[in-house]
Coordinates of C-alpha atoms and ligand atoms in Angstrom, one line a residue:
X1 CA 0.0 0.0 0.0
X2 CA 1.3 3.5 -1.0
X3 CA 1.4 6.5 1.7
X4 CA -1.8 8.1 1.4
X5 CA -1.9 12.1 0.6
X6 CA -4.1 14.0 4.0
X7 CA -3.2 17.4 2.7
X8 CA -0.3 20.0 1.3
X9 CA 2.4 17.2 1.7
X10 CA 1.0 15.6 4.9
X11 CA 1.3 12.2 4.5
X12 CA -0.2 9.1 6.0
X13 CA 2.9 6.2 6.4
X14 CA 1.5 4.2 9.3
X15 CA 0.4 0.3 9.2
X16 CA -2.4 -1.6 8.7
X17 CA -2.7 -4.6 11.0
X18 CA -5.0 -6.9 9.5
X19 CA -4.6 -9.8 11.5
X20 CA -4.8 -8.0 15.3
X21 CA -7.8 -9.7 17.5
X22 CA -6.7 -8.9 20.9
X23 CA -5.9 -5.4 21.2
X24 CA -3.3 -4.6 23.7
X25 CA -4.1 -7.6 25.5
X26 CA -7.3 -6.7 27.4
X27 CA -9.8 -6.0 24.0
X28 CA -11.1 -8.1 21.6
X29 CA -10.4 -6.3 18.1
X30 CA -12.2 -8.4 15.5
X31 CA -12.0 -5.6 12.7
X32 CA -8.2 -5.4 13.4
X33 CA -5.8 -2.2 13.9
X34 CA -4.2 0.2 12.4
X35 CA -0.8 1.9 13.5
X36 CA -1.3 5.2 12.0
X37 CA 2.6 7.5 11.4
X38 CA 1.9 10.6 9.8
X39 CA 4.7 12.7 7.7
X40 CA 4.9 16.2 6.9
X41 CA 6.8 17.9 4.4
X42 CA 8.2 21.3 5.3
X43 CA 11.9 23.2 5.3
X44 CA 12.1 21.1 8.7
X45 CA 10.5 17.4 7.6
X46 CA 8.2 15.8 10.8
X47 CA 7.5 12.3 11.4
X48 CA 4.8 12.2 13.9
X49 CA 5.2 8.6 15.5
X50 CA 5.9 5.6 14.7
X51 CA 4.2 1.7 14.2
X52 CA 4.2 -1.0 16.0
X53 CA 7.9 -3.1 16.0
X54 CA 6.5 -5.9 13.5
X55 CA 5.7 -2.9 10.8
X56 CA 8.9 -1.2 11.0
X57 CA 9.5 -2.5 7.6
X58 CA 6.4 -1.2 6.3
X59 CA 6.7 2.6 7.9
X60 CA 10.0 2.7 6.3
X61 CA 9.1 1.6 2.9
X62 CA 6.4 4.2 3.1
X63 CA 8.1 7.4 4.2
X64 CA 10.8 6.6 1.1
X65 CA 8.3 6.8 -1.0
X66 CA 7.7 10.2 -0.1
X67 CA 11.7 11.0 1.1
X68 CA 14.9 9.5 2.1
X69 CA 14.2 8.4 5.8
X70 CA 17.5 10.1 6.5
X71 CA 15.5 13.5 5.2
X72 CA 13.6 13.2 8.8
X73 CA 14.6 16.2 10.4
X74 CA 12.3 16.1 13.4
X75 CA 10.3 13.0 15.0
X76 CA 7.0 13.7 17.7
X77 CA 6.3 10.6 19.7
X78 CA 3.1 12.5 20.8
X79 CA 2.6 8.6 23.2
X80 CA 5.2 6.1 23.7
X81 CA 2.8 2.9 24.0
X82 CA 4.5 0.2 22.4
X83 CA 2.1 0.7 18.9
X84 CA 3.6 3.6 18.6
X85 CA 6.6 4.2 19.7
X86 CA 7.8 0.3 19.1
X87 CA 10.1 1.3 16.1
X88 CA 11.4 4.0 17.7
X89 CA 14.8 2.7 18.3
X90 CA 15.0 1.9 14.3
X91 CA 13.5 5.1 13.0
X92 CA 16.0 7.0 15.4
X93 CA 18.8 5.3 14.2
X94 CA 17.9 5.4 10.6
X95 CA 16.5 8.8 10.3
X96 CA 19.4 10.7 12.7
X97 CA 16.8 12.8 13.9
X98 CA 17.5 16.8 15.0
X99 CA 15.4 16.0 17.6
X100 CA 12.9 13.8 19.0
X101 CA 10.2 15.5 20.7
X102 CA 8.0 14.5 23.4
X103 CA 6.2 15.3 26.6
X104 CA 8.2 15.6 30.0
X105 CA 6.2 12.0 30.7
X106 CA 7.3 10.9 27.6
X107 CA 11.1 11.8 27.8
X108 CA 10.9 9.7 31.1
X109 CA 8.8 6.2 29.6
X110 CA 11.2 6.6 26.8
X111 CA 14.5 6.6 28.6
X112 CA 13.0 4.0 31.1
X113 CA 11.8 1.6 28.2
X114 CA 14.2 2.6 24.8
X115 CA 18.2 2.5 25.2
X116 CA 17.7 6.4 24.3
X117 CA 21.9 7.2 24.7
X118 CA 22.5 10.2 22.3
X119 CA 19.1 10.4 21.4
X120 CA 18.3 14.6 20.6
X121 CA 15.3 14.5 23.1
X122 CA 13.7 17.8 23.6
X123 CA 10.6 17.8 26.3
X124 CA 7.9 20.0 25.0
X125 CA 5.8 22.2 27.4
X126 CA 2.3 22.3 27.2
X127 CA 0.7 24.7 24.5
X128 CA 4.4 24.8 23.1
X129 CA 5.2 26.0 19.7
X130 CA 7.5 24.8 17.3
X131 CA 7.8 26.4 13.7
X132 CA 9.2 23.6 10.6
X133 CA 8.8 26.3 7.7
X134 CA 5.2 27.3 6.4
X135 CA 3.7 25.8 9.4
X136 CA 3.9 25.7 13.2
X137 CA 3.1 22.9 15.4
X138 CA 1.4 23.2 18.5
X139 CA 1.9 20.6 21.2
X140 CA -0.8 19.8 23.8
X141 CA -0.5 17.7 26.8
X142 CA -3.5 15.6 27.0
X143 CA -2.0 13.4 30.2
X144 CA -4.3 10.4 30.8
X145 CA -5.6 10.3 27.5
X146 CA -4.9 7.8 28.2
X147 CA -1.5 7.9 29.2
X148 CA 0.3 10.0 31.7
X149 CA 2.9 10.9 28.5
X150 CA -0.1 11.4 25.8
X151 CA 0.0 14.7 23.8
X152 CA -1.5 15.9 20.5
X153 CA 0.1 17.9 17.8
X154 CA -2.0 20.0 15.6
X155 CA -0.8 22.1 12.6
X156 CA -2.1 25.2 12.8
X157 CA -2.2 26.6 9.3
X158 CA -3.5 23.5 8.0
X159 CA -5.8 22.3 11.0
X160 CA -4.6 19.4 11.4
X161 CA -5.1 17.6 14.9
X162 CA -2.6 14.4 14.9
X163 CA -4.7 13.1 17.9
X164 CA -2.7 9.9 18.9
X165 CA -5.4 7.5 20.8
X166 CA -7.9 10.0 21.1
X167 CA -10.6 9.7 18.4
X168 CA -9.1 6.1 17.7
X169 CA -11.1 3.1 16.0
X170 CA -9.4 -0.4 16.0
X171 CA -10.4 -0.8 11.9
X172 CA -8.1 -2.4 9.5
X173 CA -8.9 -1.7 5.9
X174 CA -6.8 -0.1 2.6
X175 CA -9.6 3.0 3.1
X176 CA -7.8 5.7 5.4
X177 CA -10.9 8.2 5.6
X178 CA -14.3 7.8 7.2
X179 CA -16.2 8.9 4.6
X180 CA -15.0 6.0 2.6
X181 CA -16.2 3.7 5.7
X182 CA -19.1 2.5 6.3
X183 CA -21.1 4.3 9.5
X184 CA -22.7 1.7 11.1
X185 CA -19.4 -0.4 11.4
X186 CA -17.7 3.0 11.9
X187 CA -19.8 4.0 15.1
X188 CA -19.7 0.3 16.5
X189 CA -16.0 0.4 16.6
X190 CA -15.6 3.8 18.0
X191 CA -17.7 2.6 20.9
X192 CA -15.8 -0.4 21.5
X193 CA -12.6 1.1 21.4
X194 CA -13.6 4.2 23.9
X195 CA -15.4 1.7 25.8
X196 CA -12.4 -0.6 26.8
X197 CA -9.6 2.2 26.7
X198 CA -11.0 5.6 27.2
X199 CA -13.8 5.4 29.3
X200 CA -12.2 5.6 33.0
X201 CA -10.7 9.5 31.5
X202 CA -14.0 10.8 30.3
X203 CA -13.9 13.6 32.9
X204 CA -10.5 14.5 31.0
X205 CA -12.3 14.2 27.9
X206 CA -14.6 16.7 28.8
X207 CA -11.5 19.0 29.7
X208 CA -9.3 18.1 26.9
X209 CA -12.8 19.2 24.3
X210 CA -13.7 22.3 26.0
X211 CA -10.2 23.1 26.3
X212 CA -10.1 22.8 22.2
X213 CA -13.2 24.9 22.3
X214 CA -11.6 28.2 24.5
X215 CA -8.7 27.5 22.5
X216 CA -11.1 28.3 19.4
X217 CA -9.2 25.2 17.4
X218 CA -10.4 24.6 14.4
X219 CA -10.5 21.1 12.7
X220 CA -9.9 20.2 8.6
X221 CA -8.8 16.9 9.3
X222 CA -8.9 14.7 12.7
X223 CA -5.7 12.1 12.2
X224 CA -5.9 9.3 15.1
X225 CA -3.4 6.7 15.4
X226 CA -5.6 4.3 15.0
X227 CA -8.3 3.8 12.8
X228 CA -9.7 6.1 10.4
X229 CA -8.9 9.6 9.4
X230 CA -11.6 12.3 10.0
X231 CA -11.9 15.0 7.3
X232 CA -15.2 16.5 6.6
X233 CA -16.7 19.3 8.6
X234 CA -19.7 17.1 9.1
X235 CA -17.7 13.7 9.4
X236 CA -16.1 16.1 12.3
X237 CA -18.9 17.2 13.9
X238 CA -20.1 13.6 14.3
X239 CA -17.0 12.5 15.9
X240 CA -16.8 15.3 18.4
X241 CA -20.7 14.9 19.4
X242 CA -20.3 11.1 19.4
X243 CA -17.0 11.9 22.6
X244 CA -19.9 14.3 24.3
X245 CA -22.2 11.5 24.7
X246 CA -19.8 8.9 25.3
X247 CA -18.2 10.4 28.1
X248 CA -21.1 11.9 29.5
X249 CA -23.0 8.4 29.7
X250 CA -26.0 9.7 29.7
X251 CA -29.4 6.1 30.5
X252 CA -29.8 4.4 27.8
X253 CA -33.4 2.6 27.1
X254 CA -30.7 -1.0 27.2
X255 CA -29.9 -3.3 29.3
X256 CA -27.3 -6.3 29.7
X257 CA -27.8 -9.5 32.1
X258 CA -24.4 -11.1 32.2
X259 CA -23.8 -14.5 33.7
X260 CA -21.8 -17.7 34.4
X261 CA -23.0 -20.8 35.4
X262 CA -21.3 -24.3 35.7
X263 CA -24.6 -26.6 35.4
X264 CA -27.3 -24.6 33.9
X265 CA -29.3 -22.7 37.0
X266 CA -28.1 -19.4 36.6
X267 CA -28.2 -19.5 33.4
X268 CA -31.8 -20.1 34.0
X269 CA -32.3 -17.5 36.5
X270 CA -30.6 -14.6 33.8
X271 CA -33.8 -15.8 31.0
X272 CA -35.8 -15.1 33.9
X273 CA -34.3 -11.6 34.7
X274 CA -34.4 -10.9 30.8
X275 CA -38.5 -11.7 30.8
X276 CA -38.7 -9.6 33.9
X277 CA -36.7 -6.6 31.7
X278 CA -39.3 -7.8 28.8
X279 CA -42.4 -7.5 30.8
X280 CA -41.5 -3.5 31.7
X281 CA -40.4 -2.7 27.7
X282 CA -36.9 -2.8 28.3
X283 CA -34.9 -4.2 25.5
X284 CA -32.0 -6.4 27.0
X285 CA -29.2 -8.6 26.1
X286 CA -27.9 -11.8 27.7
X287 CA -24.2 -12.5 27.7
X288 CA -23.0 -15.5 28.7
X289 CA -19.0 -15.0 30.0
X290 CA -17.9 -18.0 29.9
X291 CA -18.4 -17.7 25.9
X292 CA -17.7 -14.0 25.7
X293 CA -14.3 -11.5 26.8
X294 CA -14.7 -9.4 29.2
X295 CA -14.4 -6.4 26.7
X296 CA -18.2 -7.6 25.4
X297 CA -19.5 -6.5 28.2
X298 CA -18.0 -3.2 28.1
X299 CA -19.0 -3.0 24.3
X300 CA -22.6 -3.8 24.8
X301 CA -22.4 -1.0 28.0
X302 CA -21.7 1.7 25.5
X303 CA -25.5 0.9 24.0
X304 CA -27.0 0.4 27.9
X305 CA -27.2 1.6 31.6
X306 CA -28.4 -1.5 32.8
X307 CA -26.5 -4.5 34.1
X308 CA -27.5 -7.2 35.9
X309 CA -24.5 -9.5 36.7
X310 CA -25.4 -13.4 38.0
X311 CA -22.9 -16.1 38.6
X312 CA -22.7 -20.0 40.2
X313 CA -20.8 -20.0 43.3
X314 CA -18.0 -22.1 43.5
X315 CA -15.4 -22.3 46.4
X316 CA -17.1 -19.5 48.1
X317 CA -17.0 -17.1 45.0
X318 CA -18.3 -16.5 41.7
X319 CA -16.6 -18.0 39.2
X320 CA -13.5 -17.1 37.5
X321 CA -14.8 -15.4 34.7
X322 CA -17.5 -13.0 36.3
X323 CA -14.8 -12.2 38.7
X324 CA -12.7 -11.2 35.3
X325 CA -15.7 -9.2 34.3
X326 CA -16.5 -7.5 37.6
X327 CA -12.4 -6.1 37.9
X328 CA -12.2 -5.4 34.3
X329 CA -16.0 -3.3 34.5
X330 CA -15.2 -1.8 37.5
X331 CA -11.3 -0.4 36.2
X332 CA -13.3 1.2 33.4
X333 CA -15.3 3.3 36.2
X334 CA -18.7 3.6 34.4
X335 CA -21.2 5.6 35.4
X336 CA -25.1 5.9 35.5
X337 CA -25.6 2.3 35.9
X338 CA -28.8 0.8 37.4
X339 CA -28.2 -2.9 38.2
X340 CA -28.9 -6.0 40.4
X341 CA -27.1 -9.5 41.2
X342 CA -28.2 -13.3 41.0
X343 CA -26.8 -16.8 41.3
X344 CA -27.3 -20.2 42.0
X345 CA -25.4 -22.5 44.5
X346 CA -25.6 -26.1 45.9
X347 CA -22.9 -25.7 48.9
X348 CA -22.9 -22.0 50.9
X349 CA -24.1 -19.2 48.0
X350 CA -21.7 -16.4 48.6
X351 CA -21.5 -15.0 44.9
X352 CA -24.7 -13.2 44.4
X353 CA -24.1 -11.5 47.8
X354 CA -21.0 -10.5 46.4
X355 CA -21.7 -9.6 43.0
X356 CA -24.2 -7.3 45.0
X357 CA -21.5 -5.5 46.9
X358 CA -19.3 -5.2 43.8
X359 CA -21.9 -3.4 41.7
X360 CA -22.6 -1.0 44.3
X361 CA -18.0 -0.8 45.2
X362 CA -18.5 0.3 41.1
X363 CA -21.4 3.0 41.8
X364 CA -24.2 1.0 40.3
X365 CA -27.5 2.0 42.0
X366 CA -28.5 -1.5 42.9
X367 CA -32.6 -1.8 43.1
X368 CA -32.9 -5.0 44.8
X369 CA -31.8 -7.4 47.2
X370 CA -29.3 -10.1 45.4
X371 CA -31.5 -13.5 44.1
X372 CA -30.2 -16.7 45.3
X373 CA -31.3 -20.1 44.0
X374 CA -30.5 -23.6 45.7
X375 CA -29.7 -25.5 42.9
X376 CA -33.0 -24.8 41.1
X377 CA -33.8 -23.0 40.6
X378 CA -37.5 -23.4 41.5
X379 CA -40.5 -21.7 40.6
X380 CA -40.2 -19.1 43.4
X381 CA -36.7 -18.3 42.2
X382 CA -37.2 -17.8 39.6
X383 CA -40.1 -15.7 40.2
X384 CA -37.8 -13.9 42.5
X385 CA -35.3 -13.3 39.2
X386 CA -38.3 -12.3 36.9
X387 CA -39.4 -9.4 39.7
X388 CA -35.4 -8.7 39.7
X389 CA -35.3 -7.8 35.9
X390 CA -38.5 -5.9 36.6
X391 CA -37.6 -3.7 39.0
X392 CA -34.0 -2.8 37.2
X393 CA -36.1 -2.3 34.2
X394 CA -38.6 0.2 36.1
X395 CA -35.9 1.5 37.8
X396 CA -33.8 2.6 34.1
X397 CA -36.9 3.8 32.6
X398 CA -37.6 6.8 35.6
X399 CA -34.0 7.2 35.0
X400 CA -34.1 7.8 31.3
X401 CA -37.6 9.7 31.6
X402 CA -36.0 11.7 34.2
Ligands
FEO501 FE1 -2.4 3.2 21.0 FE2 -1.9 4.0 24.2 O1 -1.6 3.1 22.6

């Protein structure tokens, strides 16, 4: 694949990884990745990032389509997360760099990770400028998004944001824009992505878009590092509307019962939840964990504010993969959650209790006592499940008709 053309010799010379299913270890990633570099041609050249290690090859054989590597004058590692700062070392000692620039977080993660010996680091401040020719750069912390090093470069006479993992989609495809993508598929992966990565810093969010706002940035072209590249006015507007509602979280008319079960009961007991959701109009998916990663969970949370968690009990505690679910939900810090708890046991029944207490440690408003069944479960259980599913659906509906 040839680099791609954003703009007035700015250049796309990332990667496109195909083949990725388990993003950073902790997200399923079925459309793939993309390590997105960007180049920009000017009396001083830029390369802003680099690709992940495996794709060093690929980055290189891109940017010499456009120039000599050794043309480089100045490389931005704007986060130095393995994806994109993993061919750091090579680009460095290929391109003989100026300089390298990066965030006083980032000067400190690279010397701790990279052997950075001789390396012309130079720590940008916050809202510094640097000036390459026609253009000027303007680099903006954006710590914990979603790293404590993360920054963003944005051109200023060609409004370009190069956004890093902000605005990111885990897509791999030969199209680089998003109006060449399909919505639908678009959308969906955004969700997933700010889901399972961004969600915990949507407060900074907030901060980091009304900052852009009193700043009075303005936006041609949106450039992630992952994903697609944003570039209409109203492709634009969609993306920075879709981060408002994501990190605001505000109900949802959705809900998710998620269980394990080792011989069938709570697996039972969550259909009985989901008519109980039914029989108040509240649309609802089941997920069963033991056939699902954690990260569906989160996925299907970006569609619902509902979530009703039930799990067997087995050596005094839910079972292994609820309890993977519970730590990797409650990490992500959620919020406006209605929600309840439910299991079956056949010894001493201490998982719904617990589930109970987790949901409310995460700031779920919990609308009901937990639902146990002894091995069942019987026709009062699951009664008791059906009333559970209707209350939490009651319960979300005064929220979203609030
Ligand atoms: Fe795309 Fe934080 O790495």
């Amino acid at each position: 694949m040839q680099p791609v053309l954003l703009k007035n010799n700015i250049y796309w010379v990332g990667a496109v990884d195909y083949n990725l299913r388990n993003f950073h270890r902790y997200s399923r990633s079925p459309m793939g990745s993309t390590y997105n570099a960007y180049l920009v041609k000017d009396e001083k050249n830029v390369l802003f990032d680099t690709v992940d290690e495996e794709y060093v090859d690929e980055l290189l054989k891109r940017i010499s389509e456009v120039m000599d590597p050794s043309e480089i004058d100045y490389i931005v590692c704007n986060h130095m997360e393995k994806d994109h700062a993993g061919s750091i070392e090579r680009i460095v000692e290929v391109c003989k760099p100026e300089k390298v620039f990066c965030s006083v977080m980032g000067e400190k993660s690279l010397k701790a990770q990279f052997n950075t010996e001789g390396w012309p680091i130079h720590v940008v401040k916050d809202g510094e400028r640097l000036n390459i020719g026609k253009r000027n750069i303007t680099f903006l912390e954006t710590r914990m998004l979603h790293w404590p090093d993360s920054m963003v470069s944005y051109l200023e006479e060609d409004k370009v944001l190069f956004s890093n993992d902000a605005f990111g989609q885990n897509v791999a495809t030969s199209r680089r824009f998003v109006d060449e993508y399909e919505r639908p598929l678009l959308l969906q992966a955004m969700k997933d992505y700010y889901y399972n990565i961004i969600l915990p810093y949507s407060p900074l969010v907030m901060k980091t878009l009304d900052r852009i706002t009193k700043l009075g940035l303005q936006f041609d072209i949106i450039a992630p590092d992952h994903g697609l590249i944003f570039r209409t006015p109203e492709d634009i507007k969609f993306l920075l509307d879709t981060y408002v509602e994501m990190a605001t979280q505000p109900y949802k008319l959705n809900a998710i019962v998620a269980y394990e079960s080792l011989w069938g009961a709570t697996k039972k007991m969550a259909y009985a939840v989901g008519d109980g959701l039914q029989s108040v109009g509240v649309p609802f998916t089941i997920i069963d964990v033991q056939e699902n990663h954690c990260s569906a969970v989160m996925n299907a949370l970006a569609d619902s504010s509902a979530l009703v968690l039930g799990s067997s009990t087995r050596n005094n505690m839910p079972l292994v993969n609820m309890l993977g679910v519970i730590a990797n939900t409650k990490g992500l810090k959620p919020k406006n959650l209605v929600g309840g708890a439910f299991g079956s046991y056949g010894w001493s029944g201490e998982s719904a209790k617990m589930i109970h207490d987790e949901l409310v440690a995460m700031g779920v408003e919990v609308v009901a006592e937990p639902v146990r069944a002894y091995f069942g479960p019987n026709e009062d259980e699951l009664k008791a499940c059906f009333e559970l599913g209707r209350k939490v659906g009651l319960a979300l509906k005064e929220k979203v008709n609030a």
